[in-house]
Short mmCIF file of C-alpha atoms in Angstrom, two decimals:
data_model
loop_
_atom_site.label_atom_id
_atom_site.label_comp_id
_atom_site.label_asym_id
_atom_site.label_seq_id
_atom_site.Cartn_x
_atom_site.Cartn_y
_atom_site.Cartn_z
CA MET A 1 -1.10 -16.23 59.42
CA THR A 2 2.01 -18.22 58.67
CA GLU A 3 1.30 -17.81 55.56
CA GLY A 4 1.45 -14.43 55.55
CA SER A 5 4.73 -14.09 57.93
CA ASP A 6 6.01 -16.73 55.42
CA ASP A 7 5.58 -13.82 52.68
CA ALA A 8 6.95 -11.20 54.79
CA LYS A 9 10.56 -13.15 55.58
CA ASP A 10 10.15 -14.24 51.92
CA ILE A 11 10.15 -9.84 50.77
CA GLU A 12 12.23 -9.35 54.18
CA LYS A 13 14.87 -11.89 52.42
CA LEU A 14 14.53 -11.01 49.02
CA TYR A 15 15.33 -7.12 50.24
CA GLU A 16 17.80 -8.13 52.10
CA TYR A 17 19.88 -10.28 48.40
CA GLY A 18 18.92 -6.68 46.71
CA GLU A 19 20.15 -4.57 49.48
CA ARG A 20 23.07 -6.41 49.86
CA LEU A 21 24.17 -6.65 46.34
CA ASN A 22 23.52 -3.09 45.48
CA GLU A 23 26.85 -2.07 48.37
CA VAL A 24 29.33 -4.63 47.59
CA LYS A 25 31.47 -3.45 45.02
CA ASP A 26 32.63 -6.85 43.56
CA LYS A 27 29.04 -8.34 43.36
CA SER A 28 30.10 -11.25 41.47
CA GLN A 29 31.00 -12.89 44.33
CA HIS A 30 26.64 -12.66 45.80
CA ALA A 31 25.43 -14.82 42.99
CA GLU A 32 23.97 -16.88 45.68
CA ASP A 33 22.00 -14.05 46.06
CA TYR A 34 21.26 -13.12 42.73
CA GLU A 35 20.22 -16.89 42.29
CA ASN A 36 18.47 -16.50 45.31
CA ILE A 37 16.24 -13.77 43.88
CA ILE A 38 15.78 -15.43 40.95
CA LYS A 39 14.34 -17.50 42.45
CA ALA A 40 11.08 -15.59 44.22
CA ALA A 41 10.15 -15.48 40.37
CA LYS A 42 8.51 -19.05 41.34
CA SER A 43 7.16 -17.71 45.15
CA SER A 44 3.43 -17.71 45.92
CA SER A 45 3.56 -14.66 47.34
CA VAL A 46 2.67 -12.20 44.95
CA LYS A 47 4.57 -8.59 46.57
CA ALA A 48 7.96 -11.54 46.09
CA ARG A 49 7.29 -11.89 43.07
CA GLN A 50 6.35 -8.56 41.57
CA LEU A 51 9.74 -7.46 44.14
CA ALA A 52 11.60 -10.45 41.51
CA ALA A 53 10.54 -8.63 38.78
CA GLN A 54 12.11 -5.42 39.87
CA LEU A 55 15.24 -6.89 41.26
CA ILE A 56 16.59 -10.04 38.62
CA PRO A 57 16.82 -7.23 35.32
CA ARG A 58 18.72 -5.09 38.17
CA PHE A 59 21.45 -7.13 38.27
CA PHE A 60 21.24 -8.82 35.05
CA LYS A 61 24.16 -7.32 34.28
CA TYR A 62 26.94 -9.28 36.36
CA PHE A 63 26.19 -12.38 36.27
CA PRO A 64 26.64 -13.79 33.17
CA GLY A 65 26.75 -17.68 34.00
CA LEU A 66 23.18 -17.30 35.51
CA SER A 67 21.52 -15.67 32.28
CA VAL A 68 19.74 -18.26 30.76
CA ASN A 69 18.05 -19.02 34.61
CA ALA A 70 17.30 -15.43 35.31
CA VAL A 71 15.50 -14.24 31.49
CA ASP A 72 13.61 -17.81 31.82
CA ALA A 73 12.44 -16.61 34.85
CA HIS A 74 11.64 -12.63 33.70
CA LEU A 75 9.82 -14.72 31.58
CA ASP A 76 7.75 -16.46 33.37
CA LEU A 77 7.33 -13.26 35.59
CA CYS A 78 6.12 -11.67 32.91
CA GLU A 79 3.87 -14.73 31.67
CA ALA A 80 2.08 -13.51 35.72
CA GLU A 81 -1.88 -14.60 35.71
CA GLU A 82 -1.47 -11.36 38.10
CA LEU A 83 -1.87 -7.72 35.79
CA GLY A 84 0.15 -6.54 38.17
CA ILE A 85 3.11 -8.66 38.16
CA ARG A 86 3.14 -8.39 34.62
CA VAL A 87 3.43 -5.46 34.68
CA GLN A 88 6.92 -4.56 36.52
CA ALA A 89 8.45 -8.06 34.27
CA ILE A 90 7.48 -6.12 31.15
CA ARG A 91 9.35 -2.00 32.60
CA GLY A 92 12.22 -4.75 33.70
CA LEU A 93 13.06 -6.40 30.12
CA PRO A 94 14.28 -2.69 28.58
CA LEU A 95 17.29 -2.76 32.34
CA PHE A 96 18.35 -6.40 30.29
CA CYS A 97 20.23 -4.59 27.54
CA LYS A 98 21.19 -1.15 29.38
CA ASP A 99 24.79 -2.70 29.71
CA THR A 100 24.69 -5.53 27.83
CA PRO A 101 23.49 -4.40 24.03
CA GLU A 102 24.00 -8.09 23.06
CA HIS A 103 20.63 -9.10 24.18
CA LEU A 104 19.04 -6.64 23.16
CA SER A 105 17.64 -8.39 19.71
CA LYS A 106 16.51 -11.32 21.79
CA ILE A 107 14.47 -8.65 24.32
CA VAL A 108 12.72 -6.58 20.77
CA ASP A 109 12.55 -9.89 20.14
CA ILE A 110 10.40 -10.75 23.33
CA LEU A 111 8.67 -7.65 23.71
CA ALA A 112 7.52 -8.07 19.95
CA GLN A 113 5.28 -11.15 20.88
CA LEU A 114 3.75 -9.72 24.10
CA LEU A 115 1.91 -7.22 21.28
CA THR A 116 -0.28 -9.58 21.21
CA ALA A 117 -1.02 -8.10 25.11
CA GLU A 118 -5.03 -7.39 25.48
CA GLU A 119 -4.78 -4.89 29.10
CA ASN A 120 -4.14 -1.78 27.76
CA VAL A 121 -2.13 -1.00 30.70
CA GLU A 122 -0.44 -3.99 29.76
CA ARG A 123 0.76 -2.89 26.20
CA ASP A 124 1.29 0.27 26.66
CA ALA A 125 4.45 -1.30 28.67
CA VAL A 126 5.12 -3.04 26.08
CA HIS A 127 5.10 0.84 23.69
CA LYS A 128 6.84 2.17 25.75
CA ALA A 129 9.94 -0.83 26.33
CA LEU A 130 10.00 -0.65 22.64
CA LEU A 131 10.09 2.98 22.31
CA SER A 132 13.26 2.69 24.99
CA LEU A 133 14.89 -0.13 22.73
CA LEU A 134 14.45 1.71 20.31
CA ARG A 135 16.24 4.79 21.51
CA GLN A 136 19.02 3.07 22.01
CA ASP A 137 19.60 0.57 19.29
CA VAL A 138 17.29 1.65 16.85
CA LYS A 139 19.29 -0.37 13.50
CA ALA A 140 19.52 -3.01 15.88
CA SER A 141 15.62 -2.67 17.23
CA LEU A 142 14.33 -1.86 13.94
CA THR A 143 15.88 -5.28 12.34
CA ALA A 144 14.32 -7.20 15.50
CA LEU A 145 10.99 -5.32 14.51
CA PHE A 146 10.75 -6.78 11.13
CA LYS A 147 11.40 -9.95 11.45
CA HIS A 148 8.12 -10.63 12.61
CA ILE A 149 6.18 -8.74 9.18
CA GLU A 150 8.94 -9.99 6.84
CA SER A 151 8.23 -12.84 4.32
CA VAL A 152 10.57 -16.31 5.22
CA ASP A 153 9.52 -19.88 4.11
CA GLU A 154 9.39 -20.85 7.16
CA GLN A 155 5.56 -21.14 8.93
CA ILE A 156 3.68 -17.85 10.88
CA THR A 157 1.89 -19.21 13.50
CA ASP A 158 0.57 -16.40 15.60
CA GLU A 159 -1.12 -13.65 12.61
CA ASN A 160 -2.46 -11.73 15.48
CA LEU A 161 1.30 -11.01 16.35
CA ARG A 162 2.42 -9.83 12.01
CA GLU A 163 -0.77 -7.54 12.74
CA ARG A 164 -0.25 -6.13 16.21
CA THR A 165 3.47 -6.17 15.22
CA LEU A 166 2.49 -4.00 12.14
CA LEU A 167 0.12 -1.90 14.02
CA PHE A 168 3.38 -0.55 16.51
CA ILE A 169 5.21 0.00 14.14
CA ARG A 170 2.53 2.35 12.13
CA ASP A 171 0.75 4.39 15.20
CA LYS A 172 4.48 4.41 17.53
CA VAL A 173 7.44 4.07 15.10
CA PHE A 174 6.66 5.86 11.82
CA PRO A 175 5.57 9.06 13.60
CA LEU A 176 8.57 9.01 15.60
CA LYS A 177 10.93 8.58 12.25
CA SER A 178 12.64 12.67 12.59
CA GLU A 179 13.56 11.58 16.51
CA LEU A 180 14.40 7.87 15.49
CA LEU A 181 15.94 8.15 12.42
CA LYS A 182 19.41 9.18 13.31
CA PRO A 183 21.37 9.61 11.52
CA SER A 184 18.93 10.11 8.74
CA GLU A 185 20.48 8.55 6.09
CA GLN A 186 22.21 5.70 7.12
CA MET A 187 19.21 4.61 9.12
CA GLU A 188 16.85 5.59 6.21
CA ARG A 189 18.70 3.71 3.83
CA HIS A 190 18.39 0.76 6.23
CA ILE A 191 14.53 0.89 7.16
CA THR A 192 14.19 1.11 4.03
CA ASP A 193 16.22 -2.42 3.03
CA LEU A 194 13.70 -3.49 6.06
CA ILE A 195 10.17 -3.27 4.61
CA LYS A 196 11.03 -4.13 1.03
CA LYS A 197 11.83 -6.84 2.30
CA SER A 198 8.70 -7.34 4.02
CA LEU A 199 6.70 -6.14 0.92
CA GLN A 200 6.68 -10.61 -0.40
CA ASP A 201 3.56 -10.54 1.51
CA VAL A 202 1.56 -7.91 2.34
CA THR A 203 -2.52 -6.70 1.96
CA GLY A 204 -3.17 -3.86 -1.25
CA ALA A 205 -3.80 -1.27 2.61
CA GLU A 206 -0.35 -2.39 4.52
CA PHE A 207 1.32 -2.50 0.78
CA LYS A 208 -0.29 1.44 0.22
CA MET A 209 1.12 1.79 4.52
CA PHE A 210 4.58 1.07 3.83
CA MET A 211 4.83 3.63 0.96
CA ASP A 212 3.06 6.55 2.28
CA PHE A 213 5.98 6.24 4.67
CA LEU A 214 8.79 6.20 2.34
CA LYS A 215 7.77 8.63 0.37
CA SER A 216 7.41 10.69 3.42
CA LEU A 217 11.51 9.79 3.78
CA GLY A 218 13.88 12.40 3.18
CA MET A 219 15.99 10.21 1.02
CA PHE A 220 12.81 9.96 -1.55
CA GLY A 221 11.46 13.40 -1.03
CA GLU A 222 11.53 16.53 -3.98
CA LYS A 223 15.15 16.95 -3.86
CA ALA A 224 15.94 12.97 -4.37
CA PRO A 225 17.84 12.24 -7.74
CA PRO A 226 16.15 10.55 -10.21
CA GLU A 227 17.31 6.91 -9.54
CA ARG A 228 16.17 6.85 -5.58
CA ILE A 229 12.24 7.47 -7.65
CA GLN A 230 12.92 4.70 -10.22
CA GLU A 231 13.54 2.89 -6.57
CA LEU A 232 9.98 4.08 -5.64
CA ILE A 233 9.12 2.56 -8.87
CA GLU A 234 10.95 -0.80 -9.52
CA ILE A 235 9.25 -1.19 -5.49
CA ILE A 236 5.78 -1.28 -7.14
CA GLU A 237 6.10 -2.72 -10.27
CA SER A 238 7.50 -5.25 -7.78
CA GLN A 239 4.69 -5.83 -5.86
CA ALA A 240 2.42 -5.57 -9.34
CA ASP A 241 4.31 -8.76 -10.47
CA LEU A 242 5.04 -7.21 -13.89
CA ASP A 243 7.44 -10.18 -14.67
CA ALA A 244 4.67 -12.29 -14.41
CA GLN A 245 1.91 -13.86 -16.91
CA PHE A 246 -0.77 -13.24 -16.60
CA ASN A 247 -4.14 -15.09 -16.35
CA VAL A 248 -7.39 -13.36 -17.29
CA THR A 249 -9.12 -15.33 -14.55
CA ASP A 250 -6.05 -13.73 -12.25
CA GLY A 251 -8.33 -11.63 -9.86
CA ASP A 252 -5.84 -10.99 -7.60
CA HIS A 253 -3.56 -9.67 -10.71
CA ILE A 254 -6.16 -7.98 -11.82
CA ASP A 255 -6.35 -6.44 -9.12
CA ARG A 256 -2.89 -5.37 -8.02
CA LEU A 257 -2.04 -4.65 -11.36
CA ILE A 258 -4.50 -1.87 -11.99
CA SER A 259 -3.67 -1.02 -7.98
CA CYS A 260 0.19 -0.24 -8.34
CA LEU A 261 -0.45 1.79 -11.49
CA PHE A 262 -2.23 4.65 -9.58
CA MET A 263 0.17 4.17 -6.67
CA ALA A 264 3.17 4.92 -9.60
CA LEU A 265 0.77 7.75 -11.25
CA PRO A 266 2.94 10.81 -8.23
CA PHE A 267 6.35 9.49 -9.30
CA PHE A 268 5.99 9.50 -13.20
CA GLU A 269 5.61 12.96 -12.84
CA ARG A 270 8.27 12.97 -11.45
CA GLY A 271 10.07 11.82 -13.92
CA ALA A 272 10.45 7.76 -13.69
CA SER A 273 9.89 5.12 -16.53
CA ASN A 274 6.56 4.37 -16.63
CA SER A 275 7.88 1.97 -19.71
CA LYS A 276 7.25 -1.65 -17.64
CA PHE A 277 3.73 -1.55 -16.96
CA PHE A 278 3.22 -0.02 -20.62
CA ASN A 279 5.15 -3.19 -22.20
CA TYR A 280 2.81 -5.03 -19.54
CA LEU A 281 -0.64 -3.38 -20.27
CA ASN A 282 0.78 -3.37 -24.28
CA LYS A 283 0.84 -7.50 -24.45
CA HIS A 284 -0.55 -8.65 -21.50
CA ILE A 285 -3.62 -7.10 -21.07
CA PHE A 286 -4.43 -5.00 -24.91
CA PRO A 287 -5.40 -8.59 -26.11
CA VAL A 288 -6.82 -9.67 -23.05
CA PHE A 289 -9.41 -6.43 -22.24
CA ASP A 290 -12.85 -7.21 -23.13
CA LYS A 291 -12.38 -10.81 -20.56
CA LEU A 292 -11.90 -8.29 -17.87
CA PRO A 293 -14.67 -7.97 -15.11
CA GLU A 294 -15.91 -4.87 -16.10
CA GLU A 295 -15.57 -3.04 -12.85
CA ARG A 296 -11.99 -3.29 -12.98
CA LYS A 297 -12.28 -1.97 -16.60
CA VAL A 298 -12.74 2.01 -16.20
CA ASP A 299 -10.35 1.52 -12.95
CA LEU A 300 -7.40 1.06 -15.38
CA LEU A 301 -8.72 3.47 -18.45
CA LYS A 302 -8.08 6.34 -15.83
CA ASN A 303 -5.07 5.08 -15.16
CA LEU A 304 -4.08 4.70 -18.70
CA ALA A 305 -4.85 7.93 -19.49
CA GLU A 306 -3.88 9.49 -16.31
CA SER A 307 0.10 7.39 -17.58
CA SER A 308 0.70 8.48 -20.74
CA PRO A 309 1.08 12.04 -20.28
CA TYR A 310 4.19 10.01 -18.67
CA THR A 311 5.15 7.80 -22.17
CA SER A 312 8.08 7.52 -24.08
CA PRO A 313 8.20 7.80 -28.13
CA GLN A 314 9.91 4.36 -28.48
CA ASP A 315 7.13 2.94 -25.92
CA SER A 316 3.69 5.18 -27.87
CA ARG A 317 5.02 3.36 -30.43
CA GLN A 318 4.39 0.25 -29.85
CA VAL A 319 1.21 0.55 -27.86
CA LEU A 320 -0.25 2.99 -29.94
CA PRO A 321 -1.69 0.61 -32.60
CA ALA A 322 -3.60 -1.52 -29.33
CA VAL A 323 -4.36 1.92 -28.57
CA VAL A 324 -6.36 2.69 -31.42
CA LEU A 325 -8.08 -0.86 -31.88
CA LEU A 326 -10.30 -0.50 -27.94
CA LEU A 327 -10.86 3.22 -29.17
CA LYS A 328 -12.60 1.41 -32.80
CA LYS A 329 -14.05 -0.77 -30.26
CA THR A 330 -15.49 1.31 -27.99
CA MET A 331 -16.87 4.09 -30.59
CA PRO A 332 -19.19 2.39 -32.32
CA ARG A 333 -19.82 3.63 -36.81
CA ARG A 334 -23.31 4.56 -36.35
CA LYS A 335 -25.59 5.51 -33.43
CA ALA A 336 -28.42 1.87 -34.29
CA GLY A 337 -27.94 -0.97 -31.90
CA GLU A 338 -23.74 -0.23 -30.64
CA GLU A 339 -23.78 0.69 -27.57
CA MET A 340 -20.70 3.72 -26.14
CA ASN A 341 -19.31 3.65 -22.66
CA PHE A 342 -18.26 7.93 -22.55
CA THR A 343 -16.29 6.69 -19.87
CA TYR A 344 -14.35 4.13 -21.66
CA VAL A 345 -13.85 7.05 -25.41
CA GLU A 346 -12.75 10.00 -22.91
CA CYS A 347 -10.03 7.53 -21.13
CA LEU A 348 -9.03 6.38 -24.25
CA LEU A 349 -9.59 9.14 -26.67
CA TYR A 350 -6.72 12.09 -24.24
CA THR A 351 -4.28 8.68 -23.95
CA PHE A 352 -4.79 7.89 -28.06
CA HIS A 353 -3.80 12.25 -28.35
CA HIS A 354 -0.71 11.36 -25.55
CA LEU A 355 0.67 9.27 -27.22
CA ALA A 356 0.32 10.32 -30.92
CA HIS A 357 1.77 13.92 -29.35
CA LYS A 358 5.37 11.67 -28.71
CA ALA A 359 4.26 8.86 -31.81
CA PRO A 360 2.50 11.37 -34.61
CA ASN A 361 3.85 9.82 -37.96
CA ALA A 362 2.53 6.16 -36.02
CA THR A 363 -0.99 7.41 -36.68
CA ASN A 364 -0.49 7.59 -39.97
CA SER A 365 -1.10 3.62 -41.02
CA LEU A 366 -3.62 3.08 -37.54
CA CYS A 367 -6.27 6.28 -38.53
CA GLY A 368 -5.17 7.18 -42.12
CA TYR A 369 -3.53 10.62 -41.69
CA LYS A 370 -0.57 12.18 -43.84
CA ILE A 371 1.38 13.76 -40.94
CA VAL A 372 5.05 13.98 -42.14
CA THR A 373 7.97 13.88 -40.54
CA GLY A 374 10.54 12.72 -43.58
CA GLN A 375 11.23 9.35 -41.78
CA PRO A 376 10.48 5.82 -43.80
CA SER A 377 7.96 5.12 -41.42
CA ASP A 378 5.43 7.92 -42.50
CA ARG A 379 4.98 5.52 -44.68
CA LEU A 380 3.06 8.25 -47.24
CA GLY A 381 3.33 6.08 -50.68
CA GLU A 382 0.55 4.04 -48.58
CA ASP A 383 -2.56 3.93 -49.13
CA PHE A 384 -4.43 4.41 -45.66
CA SER A 385 -8.06 5.66 -47.18
CA ASP A 386 -9.94 3.14 -45.75
CA GLN A 387 -8.75 3.80 -41.88
CA TYR A 388 -9.38 7.70 -42.37
CA LYS A 389 -12.53 6.98 -43.64
CA ASP A 390 -13.43 4.29 -40.29
CA PHE A 391 -11.67 6.88 -38.19
CA SER A 392 -13.82 9.79 -39.80
CA GLU A 393 -17.37 8.12 -39.33
CA ARG A 394 -17.01 6.62 -35.85
CA LEU A 395 -15.73 9.82 -34.61
CA ASN A 396 -18.78 12.11 -36.18
CA CYS A 397 -20.92 9.03 -33.81
CA VAL A 398 -19.31 9.76 -30.96
CA GLU A 399 -19.72 13.25 -31.86
CA ASP A 400 -23.80 13.42 -31.83
CA LEU A 401 -24.02 10.77 -29.26
CA ALA A 402 -21.70 13.46 -27.11
CA ARG A 403 -24.16 16.01 -27.76
CA ALA A 404 -27.18 14.69 -27.55
CA THR A 405 -26.19 13.29 -24.33
CA MET A 406 -25.06 16.36 -22.97
CA LYS A 407 -28.59 17.98 -23.80
CA LYS A 408 -30.37 14.72 -22.32
CA LEU A 409 -28.61 15.64 -18.68
CA THR A 410 -28.69 19.39 -18.94
CA GLN A 411 -32.77 18.21 -18.93
CA GLY A 412 -31.82 16.59 -16.23
CA MET A 413 -29.97 18.61 -14.70
CA VAL A 414 -33.01 20.87 -14.56
CA GLU A 415 -35.03 18.22 -13.30
CA HIS A 416 -32.52 17.98 -10.07
CA ASN A 417 -32.59 21.66 -9.05
CA LYS A 418 -36.29 21.26 -9.02
CA ALA A 419 -36.52 17.89 -6.94
CA LEU A 420 -33.47 19.30 -4.57
CA ALA A 421 -35.69 23.14 -3.96
CA ALA A 422 -38.73 20.06 -3.20
CA ALA A 423 -37.12 17.49 -0.97
CA ALA A 424 -37.74 18.09 2.47
CA SER A 425 -35.47 15.52 3.87
CA ASP A 426 -31.85 16.20 4.57
CA GLU A 427 -32.05 12.71 2.92
CA ALA A 428 -33.62 12.87 -0.29
CA LYS A 429 -31.68 16.91 -0.91
CA ALA A 430 -27.68 14.06 -0.78
CA SER A 431 -29.73 12.59 -2.57
CA ILE A 432 -30.33 14.25 -5.59
CA LYS A 433 -26.64 16.28 -4.87
CA ILE A 434 -25.42 12.90 -5.01
CA GLN A 435 -27.24 13.01 -8.94
CA LYS A 436 -26.41 16.16 -9.57
CA GLN A 437 -22.74 15.91 -9.03
CA ASN A 438 -23.05 12.64 -11.21
CA THR A 439 -24.90 14.78 -14.13
CA THR A 440 -22.37 17.44 -14.07
CA THR A 441 -19.43 14.38 -14.34
CA GLY A 442 -20.78 13.13 -17.19
CA LEU A 443 -21.43 16.23 -19.09
CA ARG A 444 -17.53 17.72 -18.34
CA THR A 445 -17.37 14.13 -19.51
CA CYS A 446 -19.01 14.85 -22.79
CA ASN A 447 -17.01 18.46 -22.94
CA ASN A 448 -13.90 16.51 -23.41
CA ILE A 449 -14.90 14.19 -25.77
CA LEU A 450 -16.25 16.83 -27.98
CA ASP A 451 -12.36 19.08 -27.79
CA MET A 452 -10.60 15.87 -28.35
CA THR A 453 -12.55 14.06 -30.78
CA GLN A 454 -12.52 17.64 -33.30
CA PRO A 455 -8.86 17.90 -34.01
CA LEU A 456 -8.80 14.30 -35.24
CA HIS A 457 -10.58 15.39 -38.26
CA SER A 458 -7.90 16.67 -40.31
CA LYS A 459 -5.27 14.45 -42.44
CA THR A 460 -3.32 16.04 -40.17
CA PRO A 461 -4.03 16.51 -36.98
CA SER A 462 -2.70 18.09 -33.92
CA PHE A 463 -1.63 16.35 -31.09
CA ILE A 464 -2.78 17.68 -27.31
CA GLY A 465 0.59 16.70 -25.99
CA ASP A 466 -0.45 19.13 -22.46
CA LYS A 467 -2.89 19.08 -20.17
CA ARG A 468 -5.39 21.33 -21.60
CA ILE A 469 -8.27 18.59 -21.03
CA ASP A 470 -9.58 18.22 -17.67
CA LEU A 471 -10.08 14.61 -16.98
CA SER A 472 -13.80 14.76 -16.21
CA TRP A 473 -13.08 12.63 -13.10
CA LYS A 474 -10.15 14.18 -11.70
CA GLU A 475 -12.68 17.77 -11.28
CA ALA A 476 -14.88 15.78 -8.95
CA VAL A 477 -14.04 15.75 -5.12
CA LYS A 478 -11.67 12.28 -4.52
CA PRO A 479 -11.97 10.34 -1.77
CA SER A 480 -9.19 8.85 0.11
CA ALA A 481 -7.44 5.22 -0.70
CA THR A 482 -7.84 2.56 1.25
CA SER A 483 -7.03 4.74 4.10
CA THR A 484 -4.14 3.49 6.93
CA ALA A 485 -6.49 4.13 10.37
CA ALA A 486 -7.21 0.33 8.36
CA ALA A 487 -4.01 -1.08 6.40
CA VAL A 488 -3.05 -3.91 9.84
CA GLY A 489 -7.11 -5.58 10.49
CA LYS A 490 -7.67 -8.27 9.98
CA ARG A 491 -7.06 -10.66 6.50
CA PRO A 492 -8.71 -12.14 5.34
CA GLY A 493 -7.55 -16.20 3.51
CA ALA A 494 -6.44 -17.14 0.50
CA GLN A 495 -7.96 -16.30 -2.62
CA ASN A 496 -7.88 -19.79 -4.93
CA GLY A 497 -8.27 -17.36 -7.41
CA ALA A 498 -4.47 -16.23 -7.23
CA GLY A 499 -3.46 -17.99 -10.79
CA ASN A 500 -5.62 -21.31 -9.52
CA ASN A 501 -2.76 -22.06 -7.09
CA PRO A 502 -4.51 -22.86 -3.70
CA SER A 503 -1.20 -21.78 -1.82
CA LYS A 504 -0.98 -18.31 -2.77
CA LYS A 505 -2.44 -15.90 -1.19
CA GLY A 506 -4.40 -12.67 -2.34
CA ARG A 507 -3.28 -9.59 -1.19
CA GLY A 508 -4.21 -7.20 -4.01
CA GLY A 509 -6.52 -4.09 -4.46
CA GLY A 510 -6.22 -2.59 -0.71
CA CYS A 511 -4.75 0.55 -2.78
CA THR A 512 -6.67 0.75 -5.83
CA GLN A 513 -7.77 3.79 -6.10
CA THR A 514 -11.73 3.72 -5.24
CA GLN A 515 -13.66 5.75 -7.87
CA PRO A 516 -17.44 6.72 -7.06
CA SER A 517 -19.24 4.76 -9.66
CA ASN A 518 -20.75 7.31 -12.34
CA ARG A 519 -23.81 6.88 -12.67
CA ALA A 520 -24.58 10.14 -15.36
CA PHE A 521 -25.35 7.91 -18.31
CA ASP A 522 -27.15 5.39 -16.85
CA GLY A 523 -30.46 5.14 -18.62
CA LEU A 524 -29.26 6.88 -21.30
CA PRO A 525 -28.51 5.39 -24.86
CA TYR A 526 -25.28 4.09 -25.37
CA GLY A 527 -24.89 4.92 -21.46
CA GLY A 528 -21.38 4.15 -19.77
CA ARG A 529 -20.78 1.51 -17.04
CA ASN A 530 -18.50 2.59 -14.28
CA VAL A 531 -18.65 0.50 -11.09
CA GLY A 532 -16.26 0.81 -8.34
CA GLY A 533 -13.25 -1.12 -7.64
CA ARG A 534 -13.56 -3.96 -5.07
CA GLY A 535 -10.02 -5.23 -2.98
CA ARG A 536 -8.85 -7.94 -1.69
CA GLY A 537 -6.82 -9.43 0.86
CA ARG A 538 -3.66 -11.30 1.38
CA GLY A 539 -3.25 -13.94 3.36
CA ARG A 540 -0.45 -15.41 5.22
CA ARG A 541 0.31 -18.02 8.42
CA GLY A 542 1.63 -16.60 11.48
CA ARG A 543 5.11 -17.23 12.27
CA GLY A 544 6.26 -18.68 16.48
CA ARG A 545 8.89 -17.08 18.32
CA GLY A 546 11.60 -18.68 20.65
CA ARG A 547 12.66 -17.27 23.84
CA GLY A 548 15.42 -16.38 26.46
CA PHE A 549 19.09 -16.90 25.02
CA ARG A 550 19.83 -20.04 24.25
#
């Protein structure tokens, strides 16, 4: 009874302090009342501490001299064992900033730390408190939130905190961009700058999430000027590490390069330059193409093909020799004893046509053509007949192989149709339908190869510079790239393959296209191999945060 009576007295006193502070005009004369409210945060009474959690932020602005003690006491309530007290204290945190906005950044920082709460009702209270502060001052709030994400030299101690902050920004902030980012021009620039600072250390999936958001902003929309689109390309180029030396054993860098080239494709279509990517490929990747992992070659060549229509004449001339060399390596000169990867050939022929369309006379010395432009680079006085003979023989061989393969694929389609009609289970039917889809893709590949080789037999060929060729994989239904639902999941630890530097974390692959394996040529002579891409995560240790206003 005594303990209950004491609790009741404590609560009664707290009500008295609150009522008195509420009624008096000059509240500063009643600092003792506020001090007693602060002390109640350590009461043994659950109800007294809950009441203190309401009263401390309510009168906070009137007692700046007690601000440190008040915040520390309130944070103790945020960490109380009782869920009800924690939730009440969390709900009160935005009140610390209502009339004292100078404290907003620190309160947002504290709330961000509380995003790691496991109880749904508690985490929901944190979300609502943060959104309240975002609506009060979106610029300061975003700046404070992003400090838990962006890369800095100091070590992070809580990776879970970073991931929960990312989840909150993705799920709660990004969907409200039209409401929160006002004035739009100023705030879209601010959040873009915050995101750019955060991209030094992200997984591929996190990078995709941020890029998808940036693309959704009005400043990068359909009416955006060229310099804005180029800004996005420069962000992607930075993520691809195009200023770094390339190490063929660095699987992380290979994955990242291919992923970023794929992500850049829509911006090439909008007029951004692909020059830096193509120069890097020409200098670092094409010379070691044979040493790349087999499963990455197809993704690289597909991205190369899709990028080629947007290459400048100057870059086309520089890159063509390497493309022709790769093309000759993939096109056998004789049918016997050599393997041909049909997908490689389709990609490289498409790339060759688009580059040659921009710099046609560059093919004179490479393929033995006789294209006249009136420029010294025509090199018409030189004898390149051996190159023409070699290239023509390879074209003939490729065409023979493509026709023979089409015949076998067509026969295979008949067998698939029979098997589908006879299939008894849904599982068997689904498997056969996949085989049919792969066969259809294989037929498209062969048709494209024939459409692209036939014009090349002429001494003065007309190169395809438009989009009349529908690349085989573009017609198939594409699976979605790594979903943003998984964008901020647990990140794997360091990949020691990253430049053989154990301190550098893997961050590739999460944004690469996930092309379906093209099995159409499996089991056929000169069959192609196309293994789906692998993604790697990039990890970094988390960073702890202080509390209070010290």
